[in-house]
Coordinates of C-alpha atoms and ligand atoms in Angstrom, one line a residue:
Chain H
M12 CA 85.6 15.4 -87.4
A13 CA 82.7 15.4 -85.0
R14 CA 81.5 18.8 -83.8
H15 CA 79.2 19.7 -81.0
E16 CA 77.2 22.7 -80.2
V17 CA 78.1 24.3 -76.9
T18 CA 75.9 27.1 -75.7
L19 CA 77.8 29.6 -73.5
D20 CA 75.5 31.3 -71.0
W21 CA 77.2 34.3 -69.3
V22 CA 76.0 34.6 -65.8
G23 CA 73.8 37.7 -65.7
G24 CA 74.4 38.4 -69.4
Q25 CA 74.4 37.2 -72.9
T26 CA 74.1 33.7 -74.5
R27 CA 76.0 32.5 -77.6
M28 CA 76.2 29.1 -79.3
I29 CA 79.5 27.9 -80.7
D30 CA 80.5 24.9 -82.7
V31 CA 83.4 23.0 -81.0
D32 CA 85.4 20.2 -82.7
E33 CA 85.9 17.1 -80.7
D34 CA 89.6 17.6 -80.5
E35 CA 89.3 21.3 -79.6
T36 CA 88.8 22.8 -76.2
V37 CA 85.8 25.0 -75.4
L38 CA 88.1 27.9 -74.6
A39 CA 90.0 27.6 -77.9
A40 CA 86.8 27.4 -79.9
A41 CA 85.3 30.4 -78.1
Q42 CA 88.4 32.4 -78.9
R43 CA 88.3 31.2 -82.6
A44 CA 84.6 32.1 -82.8
G45 CA 85.2 35.5 -81.2
A46 CA 82.4 35.0 -78.7
P47 CA 80.7 38.3 -77.7
L48 CA 82.7 38.4 -74.5
P49 CA 86.0 36.7 -73.9
L50 CA 86.2 33.7 -71.6
P51 CA 88.5 34.3 -68.6
Y52 CA 91.6 32.1 -68.5
G53 CA 95.0 31.9 -66.8
C54 CA 97.2 28.8 -66.9
R55 CA 95.4 26.9 -69.8
T56 CA 96.6 23.7 -68.2
G57 CA 93.8 22.9 -65.8
A58 CA 95.6 24.0 -62.7
C59 CA 94.3 27.5 -61.9
G60 CA 90.5 27.4 -62.1
T61 CA 90.2 30.8 -63.8
C62 CA 88.4 29.4 -66.9
V63 CA 85.8 27.4 -64.9
G64 CA 82.2 27.0 -66.2
R65 CA 79.2 25.2 -64.8
L66 CA 77.5 22.6 -66.9
L67 CA 73.7 23.4 -67.1
S68 CA 72.4 20.8 -69.4
I69 CA 73.4 18.1 -71.9
E70 CA 71.7 17.5 -75.3
G71 CA 68.0 17.6 -74.8
S72 CA 68.1 17.0 -71.1
E73 CA 66.2 19.4 -68.8
A74 CA 67.9 22.8 -68.1
A75 CA 69.0 23.6 -64.6
G76 CA 66.5 24.1 -61.8
D77 CA 65.2 27.4 -60.7
D78 CA 68.2 28.2 -58.5
G79 CA 70.4 28.0 -61.6
R80 CA 72.3 25.0 -60.1
T81 CA 73.1 22.0 -62.1
A82 CA 70.5 19.2 -62.0
E83 CA 72.0 16.4 -60.0
S84 CA 71.7 13.9 -62.8
I85 CA 74.2 15.8 -65.0
D86 CA 77.6 14.2 -65.2
V87 CA 80.4 16.3 -66.8
A88 CA 81.9 13.2 -68.2
D89 CA 78.9 12.8 -70.5
A90 CA 79.5 16.2 -72.0
F91 CA 83.3 16.6 -72.0
A92 CA 86.5 14.6 -72.2
Y93 CA 89.4 16.3 -70.5
R94 CA 92.7 16.8 -72.4
R95 CA 94.4 16.3 -69.0
E96 CA 93.6 16.1 -65.3
P97 CA 91.4 19.0 -64.1
R98 CA 93.6 19.7 -61.1
A99 CA 92.0 23.0 -60.0
L100 CA 88.7 21.2 -59.3
K101 CA 88.1 19.4 -56.1
P102 CA 85.9 16.3 -56.1
R103 CA 82.9 18.3 -54.7
H104 CA 83.3 20.8 -57.6
R105 CA 83.4 18.0 -60.2
D106 CA 80.3 16.5 -58.7
D107 CA 78.5 19.9 -58.8
G108 CA 79.1 20.1 -62.6
Y109 CA 82.0 22.5 -62.7
V110 CA 84.1 22.2 -65.7
L111 CA 87.5 23.6 -66.8
L112 CA 86.9 25.0 -70.2
C113 CA 90.7 25.3 -71.1
I114 CA 91.0 21.5 -71.2
A115 CA 87.5 20.4 -71.9
R116 CA 86.7 18.9 -75.3
P117 CA 83.0 18.3 -76.2
R118 CA 81.4 14.9 -76.4
A119 CA 77.8 16.1 -76.7
N120 CA 75.8 19.2 -77.3
S121 CA 75.6 21.1 -74.0
R122 CA 74.9 24.4 -72.3
V123 CA 77.4 25.9 -69.9
A124 CA 77.3 28.9 -67.5
V125 CA 80.4 30.9 -68.1
G126 CA 82.1 34.2 -67.1
S127 CA 84.2 35.4 -64.2
R128 CA 81.3 35.0 -61.7
V129 CA 81.4 31.2 -62.0
Q130 CA 84.9 31.2 -60.6
S131 CA 83.8 33.2 -57.6
E132 CA 81.2 30.5 -56.8
L133 CA 83.9 27.9 -56.3
V134 CA 84.8 29.0 -52.8
D135 CA 83.1 31.4 -50.5
N136 CA 84.3 33.5 -47.6
P137 CA 84.6 31.0 -44.7
W138 CA 84.2 33.6 -42.0
K139 CA 80.9 35.1 -43.3
Chain F
M4 CA 121.6 64.5 -51.1
S5 CA 120.7 64.2 -54.7
D6 CA 120.4 67.2 -57.0
A7 CA 117.3 65.8 -58.7
S8 CA 114.6 66.8 -56.2
S9 CA 111.9 67.1 -58.8
G10 CA 111.0 67.2 -62.4
S11 CA 113.4 64.9 -64.3
S12 CA 112.6 61.2 -63.7
E13 CA 114.8 60.3 -66.6
A14 CA 117.5 59.4 -64.1
G15 CA 119.1 56.6 -66.0
P16 CA 121.5 54.1 -64.4
D17 CA 124.5 56.4 -65.0
H18 CA 122.9 59.0 -62.8
E19 CA 123.8 56.9 -59.7
H20 CA 127.4 57.0 -60.5
E21 CA 127.5 60.7 -59.8
H22 CA 127.1 60.1 -56.2
H23 CA 129.5 57.3 -55.2
E24 CA 132.6 55.5 -56.0
H25 CA 131.6 51.9 -56.6
E26 CA 131.3 50.5 -60.2
G27 CA 128.0 48.6 -60.4
P28 CA 124.3 49.2 -59.8
G29 CA 122.7 50.2 -56.6
Y30 CA 124.3 51.6 -53.5
A31 CA 127.3 50.6 -51.5
T32 CA 125.4 50.2 -48.2
P33 CA 121.9 50.6 -46.9
Q34 CA 122.9 53.9 -45.4
A35 CA 124.2 55.0 -48.8
A36 CA 120.8 54.2 -50.3
I37 CA 119.1 56.4 -47.7
E38 CA 121.6 59.3 -48.2
E39 CA 122.2 59.1 -51.9
G40 CA 118.9 57.7 -53.2
D41 CA 116.5 60.2 -54.9
R42 CA 113.0 60.7 -53.8
E43 CA 110.8 58.1 -55.6
N44 CA 109.3 60.1 -58.5
L45 CA 107.9 57.1 -60.3
A46 CA 106.5 53.8 -59.3
Y47 CA 106.1 50.6 -61.3
V48 CA 103.0 48.8 -60.2
M49 CA 101.7 45.3 -61.2
S50 CA 98.2 45.8 -62.6
L51 CA 95.8 43.0 -63.7
Y52 CA 92.7 42.0 -65.5
V53 CA 93.1 38.2 -65.2
G54 CA 89.9 36.4 -64.1
T55 CA 87.6 39.3 -65.0
D56 CA 85.4 39.7 -68.0
V57 CA 87.4 42.7 -69.2
D58 CA 89.0 41.8 -72.5
A59 CA 92.5 43.1 -71.8
S60 CA 95.9 41.8 -70.7
D61 CA 97.6 42.6 -67.5
F62 CA 100.1 45.5 -67.5
V63 CA 102.8 47.3 -65.6
A64 CA 101.6 50.7 -64.6
V65 CA 104.0 53.6 -64.5
V66 CA 102.7 56.0 -61.8
D67 CA 103.8 59.6 -61.4
L68 CA 104.8 60.2 -57.8
D69 CA 106.4 63.6 -58.3
P70 CA 104.2 66.1 -56.4
D71 CA 105.4 68.9 -58.6
S72 CA 104.3 67.2 -61.8
E73 CA 101.1 67.9 -63.6
T74 CA 100.4 64.2 -63.8
Y75 CA 101.0 63.5 -60.1
C76 CA 99.0 60.5 -58.9
E77 CA 98.3 59.4 -62.5
I78 CA 99.1 56.3 -64.4
V79 CA 101.3 57.9 -67.1
D80 CA 102.3 54.8 -69.1
R81 CA 101.2 51.2 -69.3
I82 CA 103.3 48.3 -70.5
E83 CA 100.8 45.7 -71.7
M84 CA 101.6 42.0 -71.7
P85 CA 101.4 40.2 -75.0
E86 CA 98.9 37.6 -73.7
K87 CA 96.0 37.6 -71.4
G88 CA 95.6 35.6 -68.2
D89 CA 99.0 36.2 -66.6
E90 CA 98.1 37.4 -63.1
L91 CA 101.1 39.7 -62.7
H92 CA 102.0 39.4 -59.1
H93 CA 105.5 40.1 -57.9
F94 CA 108.5 41.3 -59.9
G95 CA 112.1 42.2 -59.5
W96 CA 115.3 43.7 -61.0
N97 CA 118.0 42.1 -63.1
A98 CA 120.5 43.7 -60.7
C99 CA 120.5 45.4 -57.3
S100 CA 123.0 46.6 -54.7
S101 CA 124.2 43.0 -54.2
S102 CA 126.0 43.5 -57.5
C103 CA 127.4 47.0 -56.8
H104 CA 130.9 45.6 -57.4
M105 CA 130.0 44.5 -60.9
E106 CA 131.3 46.9 -63.5
G107 CA 129.0 47.3 -66.5
L108 CA 125.9 45.8 -64.9
E109 CA 122.9 48.1 -64.7
R110 CA 119.7 48.0 -62.7
R111 CA 117.7 48.4 -65.8
H112 CA 115.6 45.3 -66.6
L113 CA 112.4 44.3 -64.7
I114 CA 111.7 40.6 -64.6
V115 CA 107.9 40.3 -64.6
P116 CA 106.4 36.9 -64.2
G117 CA 102.8 35.8 -64.5
Q118 CA 101.6 33.8 -61.5
R119 CA 98.9 31.9 -63.3
S120 CA 100.4 31.7 -66.8
S121 CA 104.0 30.9 -65.8
R122 CA 105.1 33.3 -68.6
I123 CA 108.1 35.5 -67.7
H124 CA 108.4 38.9 -69.2
V125 CA 111.5 41.2 -69.3
I126 CA 111.0 45.0 -69.5
D127 CA 113.7 47.4 -70.3
T128 CA 113.4 50.6 -68.2
K129 CA 116.2 52.5 -69.8
D130 CA 113.7 55.2 -70.4
R131 CA 112.2 55.3 -66.9
R132 CA 108.9 56.8 -68.0
N133 CA 108.4 54.7 -71.1
P134 CA 109.7 51.3 -70.5
E135 CA 109.6 48.6 -73.2
L136 CA 108.8 44.9 -73.2
V137 CA 111.9 43.2 -74.7
E138 CA 111.8 39.5 -73.9
V139 CA 109.1 36.8 -73.2
I140 CA 109.9 33.4 -71.9
E141 CA 106.9 31.2 -72.8
P142 CA 105.3 28.9 -70.1
E143 CA 106.4 25.7 -72.0
E144 CA 110.0 26.6 -71.5
V145 CA 109.4 26.9 -67.8
F146 CA 107.4 23.6 -67.6
E147 CA 110.4 21.8 -69.1
H148 CA 112.1 22.3 -65.8
D149 CA 109.1 20.8 -64.0
L150 CA 108.3 24.2 -62.4
S151 CA 105.4 26.6 -62.5
A152 CA 103.8 29.6 -60.8
P153 CA 106.7 32.1 -60.5
H154 CA 106.7 34.3 -57.5
T155 CA 109.7 36.3 -56.0
V156 CA 112.4 37.6 -58.3
H157 CA 115.8 38.5 -56.8
C158 CA 119.0 39.0 -58.7
V159 CA 122.0 37.1 -57.5
P160 CA 125.3 38.9 -57.1
D161 CA 126.9 37.9 -60.4
G162 CA 124.2 39.2 -62.7
E163 CA 121.9 36.1 -62.7
I164 CA 118.3 36.1 -61.7
M165 CA 116.5 33.6 -59.4
I166 CA 112.8 33.1 -59.2
S167 CA 110.9 31.2 -56.6
M168 CA 108.4 28.8 -58.2
L169 CA 105.5 27.5 -56.3
G170 CA 104.6 24.4 -58.2
D171 CA 105.8 21.7 -60.6
A172 CA 104.7 21.7 -64.2
D173 CA 101.2 20.5 -63.3
G174 CA 100.6 23.0 -60.5
E175 CA 101.3 20.5 -57.8
L176 CA 104.1 20.2 -55.3
P177 CA 107.1 20.4 -55.1
G178 CA 108.1 23.9 -56.1
G179 CA 111.6 25.1 -56.4
F180 CA 113.8 27.9 -57.9
L181 CA 114.4 28.8 -61.5
Q182 CA 117.6 30.5 -62.6
L183 CA 117.9 32.9 -65.5
N184 CA 121.3 34.0 -66.9
D185 CA 122.1 37.7 -67.7
D186 CA 120.8 37.2 -71.2
F187 CA 117.4 36.4 -69.7
E188 CA 117.5 32.8 -70.8
I189 CA 116.5 29.9 -68.5
E190 CA 119.7 28.4 -67.1
G191 CA 117.9 25.7 -65.2
R192 CA 116.9 24.9 -61.6
W193 CA 118.9 26.5 -58.9
D194 CA 118.1 23.9 -56.3
P195 CA 118.4 20.2 -56.5
P196 CA 114.7 19.0 -56.7
G197 CA 113.2 17.7 -53.5
E198 CA 114.9 20.1 -51.0
I199 CA 111.5 21.6 -50.3
E200 CA 107.8 20.8 -51.0
M201 CA 106.1 24.2 -50.7
N202 CA 107.6 27.5 -51.7
Y203 CA 106.7 31.2 -51.6
D204 CA 108.9 34.2 -50.8
Y205 CA 112.6 34.2 -50.2
W206 CA 115.5 36.5 -49.2
Y207 CA 119.2 36.0 -49.0
Q208 CA 122.0 37.4 -46.9
P209 CA 125.1 36.6 -48.9
R210 CA 127.6 37.7 -46.2
Q211 CA 126.1 35.1 -43.9
N212 CA 125.8 32.5 -46.7
V213 CA 122.1 32.1 -45.9
M214 CA 118.9 32.2 -47.7
V215 CA 115.4 31.9 -46.1
S216 CA 112.3 30.7 -47.9
S217 CA 108.7 30.6 -46.8
E218 CA 105.6 28.5 -47.8
W219 CA 102.1 29.2 -49.3
A220 CA 100.7 26.1 -50.9
A221 CA 100.6 24.2 -54.2
P222 CA 99.3 26.4 -57.0
K223 CA 96.3 24.1 -57.5
T224 CA 95.4 24.7 -53.8
Y225 CA 95.6 28.5 -53.7
Y226 CA 94.7 29.4 -57.3
P227 CA 91.0 28.8 -57.1
G228 CA 90.6 30.6 -53.8
F229 CA 91.0 30.1 -50.1
D230 CA 89.3 27.0 -48.6
L231 CA 89.3 26.1 -44.9
D232 CA 89.2 22.4 -45.8
D233 CA 92.7 22.8 -47.2
V234 CA 93.8 24.2 -43.9
E235 CA 92.5 21.1 -42.1
A236 CA 94.0 18.8 -44.7
G237 CA 97.4 20.4 -44.1
N238 CA 97.6 21.8 -47.7
Y239 CA 98.9 25.2 -46.5
G240 CA 102.4 25.9 -45.4
R241 CA 103.8 26.7 -42.0
K242 CA 107.5 26.3 -42.3
L243 CA 110.6 28.4 -42.9
H244 CA 113.6 26.9 -44.7
F245 CA 117.2 28.1 -44.1
W246 CA 119.4 27.4 -47.0
D247 CA 123.2 27.3 -47.6
W248 CA 123.3 30.0 -50.2
E249 CA 126.4 28.8 -51.9
A250 CA 125.4 25.1 -52.0
G251 CA 121.7 25.6 -52.7
T252 CA 120.7 23.1 -50.1
V253 CA 118.4 23.3 -47.1
E254 CA 120.4 23.3 -43.9
Q255 CA 117.5 23.7 -41.5
T256 CA 113.7 23.8 -41.5
I257 CA 111.6 25.4 -38.8
D258 CA 108.0 24.3 -38.4
L259 CA 106.3 27.4 -37.0
G260 CA 103.3 25.4 -35.9
E261 CA 99.6 26.4 -35.6
E262 CA 100.6 30.0 -34.9
G263 CA 102.7 30.2 -38.0
L264 CA 100.1 29.2 -40.7
I265 CA 100.8 30.5 -44.2
P266 CA 104.1 32.3 -43.7
L267 CA 104.3 34.7 -46.6
E268 CA 106.7 37.7 -47.0
V269 CA 110.0 37.0 -45.4
R270 CA 112.7 39.8 -44.9
F271 CA 116.2 39.8 -43.5
L272 CA 117.4 43.1 -42.0
H273 CA 119.2 45.1 -44.6
T274 CA 122.5 45.3 -42.7
P275 CA 124.5 42.6 -44.5
E276 CA 126.0 41.3 -41.2
S277 CA 122.7 40.7 -39.6
T278 CA 121.1 37.2 -39.2
H279 CA 117.8 38.7 -37.9
G280 CA 114.6 38.8 -39.9
F281 CA 110.9 38.6 -39.8
V282 CA 108.1 36.7 -41.5
G283 CA 104.4 37.4 -41.4
A284 CA 102.1 34.3 -40.9
A285 CA 99.0 35.5 -42.7
L286 CA 96.4 33.0 -41.6
S287 CA 97.5 32.8 -38.0
S288 CA 97.9 36.6 -38.1
N289 CA 101.2 36.7 -36.3
V290 CA 104.7 38.0 -37.0
F291 CA 107.7 35.8 -36.2
H292 CA 111.2 37.0 -35.6
F293 CA 114.0 34.6 -36.6
W294 CA 117.7 34.8 -35.9
E295 CA 120.9 32.7 -35.7
D296 CA 122.1 31.6 -32.4
D297 CA 125.2 29.5 -32.2
G298 CA 125.0 28.1 -35.7
E299 CA 121.3 27.4 -35.6
Y300 CA 118.3 29.4 -36.6
R301 CA 115.5 30.0 -34.2
A302 CA 112.1 31.6 -34.7
E303 CA 109.7 33.1 -32.1
K304 CA 106.3 34.8 -32.4
V305 CA 106.8 38.4 -31.5
I306 CA 103.6 40.1 -32.8
D307 CA 100.1 38.6 -32.4
F308 CA 97.0 40.3 -34.1
E309 CA 93.8 39.2 -32.4
S310 CA 90.8 38.3 -34.5
R311 CA 87.9 40.7 -34.2
E312 CA 84.1 40.3 -34.0
H313 CA 82.1 42.0 -36.7
P314 CA 78.3 42.1 -36.5
D315 CA 77.9 41.0 -40.1
W316 CA 80.4 38.1 -40.0
D317 CA 79.7 34.7 -38.4
M318 CA 83.1 34.1 -37.0
P319 CA 85.8 36.3 -35.5
V320 CA 87.7 37.9 -38.5
P321 CA 91.4 37.3 -38.6
A322 CA 93.7 40.3 -39.4
L323 CA 95.5 38.6 -42.3
P324 CA 98.8 40.4 -42.3
T325 CA 99.7 39.7 -46.0
D326 CA 102.8 42.0 -46.4
I327 CA 105.6 43.2 -44.3
L328 CA 108.8 45.3 -44.9
I329 CA 111.7 46.7 -43.0
S330 CA 112.8 50.3 -43.4
M331 CA 116.2 50.8 -44.9
D332 CA 117.7 51.8 -41.6
D333 CA 116.4 48.5 -40.0
R334 CA 114.6 50.5 -37.4
Y335 CA 110.9 49.9 -38.3
L336 CA 108.8 47.0 -39.4
F337 CA 105.8 47.9 -41.5
G338 CA 102.9 45.7 -42.4
S339 CA 99.3 45.5 -43.7
N340 CA 96.4 43.7 -42.2
W341 CA 94.4 43.1 -45.3
L342 CA 91.2 41.9 -43.7
H343 CA 91.1 44.2 -40.7
G344 CA 92.1 47.2 -42.8
D345 CA 95.2 48.3 -40.8
I346 CA 98.6 49.6 -41.8
W347 CA 101.0 49.3 -38.9
M348 CA 104.5 50.2 -37.9
Y349 CA 106.6 48.6 -35.1
D350 CA 109.9 49.7 -33.8
V351 CA 112.2 46.8 -34.2
S352 CA 115.5 48.3 -32.9
D353 CA 115.4 45.3 -30.6
P354 CA 114.2 42.7 -33.0
S355 CA 113.2 40.2 -30.3
N356 CA 110.9 42.8 -28.7
P357 CA 109.0 44.8 -31.4
R358 CA 107.3 47.8 -29.9
R359 CA 104.1 49.1 -31.5
A360 CA 104.8 52.6 -32.8
D361 CA 101.6 53.5 -34.7
S362 CA 98.9 52.2 -37.0
L363 CA 96.3 53.6 -39.4
S364 CA 92.8 52.1 -39.7
I365 CA 91.8 52.4 -43.3
G366 CA 89.6 50.3 -45.7
G367 CA 89.1 46.6 -45.1
T368 CA 86.5 45.2 -42.9
F369 CA 86.9 47.5 -39.9
G370 CA 88.7 50.6 -41.2
E371 CA 87.8 53.9 -39.6
I372 CA 88.4 55.6 -43.0
Q373 CA 86.4 53.9 -45.8
E374 CA 87.0 56.5 -48.5
V375 CA 89.6 58.8 -49.7
Q376 CA 88.7 61.9 -51.7
G377 CA 85.2 60.6 -52.0
R378 CA 86.5 57.3 -53.6
E379 CA 85.1 54.4 -51.7
L380 CA 87.7 51.8 -50.8
A381 CA 86.8 48.3 -51.8
A382 CA 89.4 46.3 -50.0
G383 CA 92.1 46.6 -47.2
P384 CA 95.7 47.6 -47.5
Q385 CA 97.8 44.9 -49.1
M386 CA 101.2 45.2 -50.9
I387 CA 103.3 48.0 -49.3
Q388 CA 106.4 49.9 -50.3
L389 CA 108.5 52.4 -48.4
S390 CA 110.6 55.3 -49.7
L391 CA 114.3 54.8 -49.2
D392 CA 114.4 57.6 -46.6
G393 CA 111.6 55.9 -44.7
E394 CA 109.3 58.9 -44.8
R395 CA 106.6 57.8 -47.3
L396 CA 104.7 54.5 -47.2
Y397 CA 102.5 53.5 -50.1
W398 CA 100.2 50.6 -50.6
T399 CA 97.8 48.9 -53.0
T400 CA 94.7 46.8 -52.2
S401 CA 94.6 43.6 -54.3
L402 CA 95.9 40.3 -52.9
F403 CA 95.2 37.7 -55.5
S404 CA 92.3 37.8 -58.0
S405 CA 90.4 34.8 -56.8
W406 CA 91.0 35.6 -53.1
D407 CA 89.9 39.2 -53.7
D408 CA 86.7 37.9 -55.2
Q409 CA 86.1 35.9 -52.0
F410 CA 86.9 38.5 -49.4
Y411 CA 86.3 41.8 -51.2
P412 CA 84.0 41.0 -54.2
E413 CA 83.5 44.7 -54.9
E414 CA 87.1 45.2 -55.8
A415 CA 86.3 43.6 -59.2
E416 CA 83.8 46.3 -60.0
R417 CA 85.6 49.3 -58.4
G418 CA 89.2 48.3 -59.0
S419 CA 92.2 48.9 -56.7
V420 CA 93.6 52.1 -55.3
M421 CA 97.1 53.1 -54.3
L422 CA 97.3 55.2 -51.1
K423 CA 100.1 56.8 -49.1
A424 CA 100.9 57.7 -45.5
D425 CA 103.5 60.1 -44.4
V426 CA 105.8 58.5 -41.8
D427 CA 107.7 60.4 -39.1
P428 CA 110.5 58.1 -38.3
R429 CA 111.7 60.3 -35.4
N430 CA 108.4 60.1 -33.5
G431 CA 107.3 56.8 -35.0
T432 CA 104.0 58.0 -36.4
L433 CA 101.9 57.4 -39.5
E434 CA 99.5 59.9 -41.1
L435 CA 97.3 59.3 -44.1
D436 CA 98.1 61.7 -47.0
E437 CA 94.5 62.6 -48.0
E438 CA 95.8 64.4 -51.1
F439 CA 97.2 61.1 -52.5
L440 CA 95.1 58.7 -54.5
V441 CA 95.8 56.6 -57.6
D442 CA 92.7 55.0 -58.9
W443 CA 92.7 51.7 -61.0
G444 CA 88.9 52.0 -61.2
E445 CA 88.9 54.5 -64.0
L446 CA 90.8 52.9 -66.8
P447 CA 89.4 52.8 -70.3
E448 CA 89.1 49.0 -70.5
G449 CA 87.5 48.8 -67.1
P450 CA 88.6 48.5 -63.4
A451 CA 91.9 46.8 -62.8
R452 CA 93.6 45.4 -59.7
A453 CA 96.9 46.7 -58.4
H454 CA 99.5 44.6 -56.6
E455 CA 103.3 45.0 -56.0
I456 CA 105.1 48.3 -56.2
R457 CA 108.7 49.0 -57.1
W458 CA 110.8 52.1 -57.4
P459 CA 113.2 52.5 -60.4
D460 CA 116.3 52.9 -58.3
G461 CA 115.9 50.3 -55.6
D462 CA 113.5 49.8 -52.7
C463 CA 113.1 48.3 -49.3
T464 CA 111.9 44.9 -50.6
S465 CA 114.4 44.2 -53.4
D466 CA 117.8 45.4 -52.5
V467 CA 120.3 43.1 -50.8
W468 CA 123.9 43.8 -49.8
Q469 CA 126.9 41.6 -50.2
Ligands
FES7 S1 92.9 28.4 -67.4 FE1 93.7 27.6 -65.6 S2 92.4 25.9 -65.3 FE2 91.8 26.6 -67.2

């Protein structure tokens, strides 16, 4: 069984590397590993967006730019295969490297920004 | 009046029978609820950690509301959910006054769904202060009926329970209604699939054989947060559906139009003969009155909250009336403007011409009062609940975890509060009770959000009469 190293990078906090089987989701592996902080989740079916992370880098590729945003060349599909359709992500979110960790299975070593703050990046206050 | 004015809140279901003749749970009429109902000495409040970094499950808080008690305004018990990630939201009773003819049935079990998880919990409140989780219906069982995202729970008159479901098994449209039997097992779908696309809240008036349902959006649309692009794409609701209650089919659909965007809480008057009701259109910030006229339902905008300019916001800020309720005597309509920070009351003695009675400006973006007892308020008033006698109005401040993060990000760090206003129904006035504060910011695991409120013996948003 192939395994990949996924580095979880809590926004404004800790970092932890976990080993994830190819047929396991990042959320399940994090729970199995007892990561230092729990990953937030809700539906576990890719519909609610609670578990969202942001892909920062794949394998040896460069880490994200200074603004912490994903480099444009990073494609989530190179890092993860989805168990089912990531319904809670709009096309623009997918293009920006957001990934639903409850249904994402690793295909490469990667580094992902995680924690509840990633979810709040998805949509902002339209009146402000 | 009741003999239990203070102290004992162990008023079990038998207690009600001391006061009136009928056999089953609840009260014979709305007026009986006002006259025979005890003061609310306890509240059950949906409390949640979903979507935060706090490693804890959502829970139902038991809040002491007895002013003579030493633990007044404290969370005296917590019923924790077995799993994390539920997003407890709305909940309801296994039986209410609509079953007051049913001998042997008790208003005793709370049906507590998880909005995000689609897990449905059953809590036994035989011991009002120390309720117990007794059943869990796992999401997979719900998905088998191609439904997800449970919302409003009402009991139906013969002991069954119906839950509005906002999505299909994948979190997409259409939603529908799930029915549970009195053993808390899924019986199946109540409605033939395809009657409606979007779903949200509902209320029924059995004597008129009518049910009304409103619309939010597909779960995958509203779960991640509010997005103006979705408004433009028509992904949010603006319709009311009027159902044949016996047949479970939609008889009439009213499109409320641009002024009726996101119709959320929907309430019929309590009087079982009435065909009048109200619905709050959150995004358009209006309230619509609906009524039957010659066999057809009609709806008309009767309250319009203007957007307001704020120096720190780029665009005029909508009021966002997210909750409404009708007093048990059908005289007043209360509501909360979550973004503006207002609690309001309108005299609806003439339902087609609501007359503003009073309002309180508290919390939110514009509230004149921004703290209570030195506790800063992190959000506006949201879910409201009124005492049966109409003299005490309570509210909490969380709407939905991802929407809270967008509009009031501080709420995640400070947690919700529950506040109260004293209502004078004679003069139509509201006054903030500065002595009253329940704080979800001080819990051992970390700050939590607080949402819907219920009283143990029936309230203004769950009881229906046959
Ligand atoms: S937990 Fe809901 S999308 Fe992952």
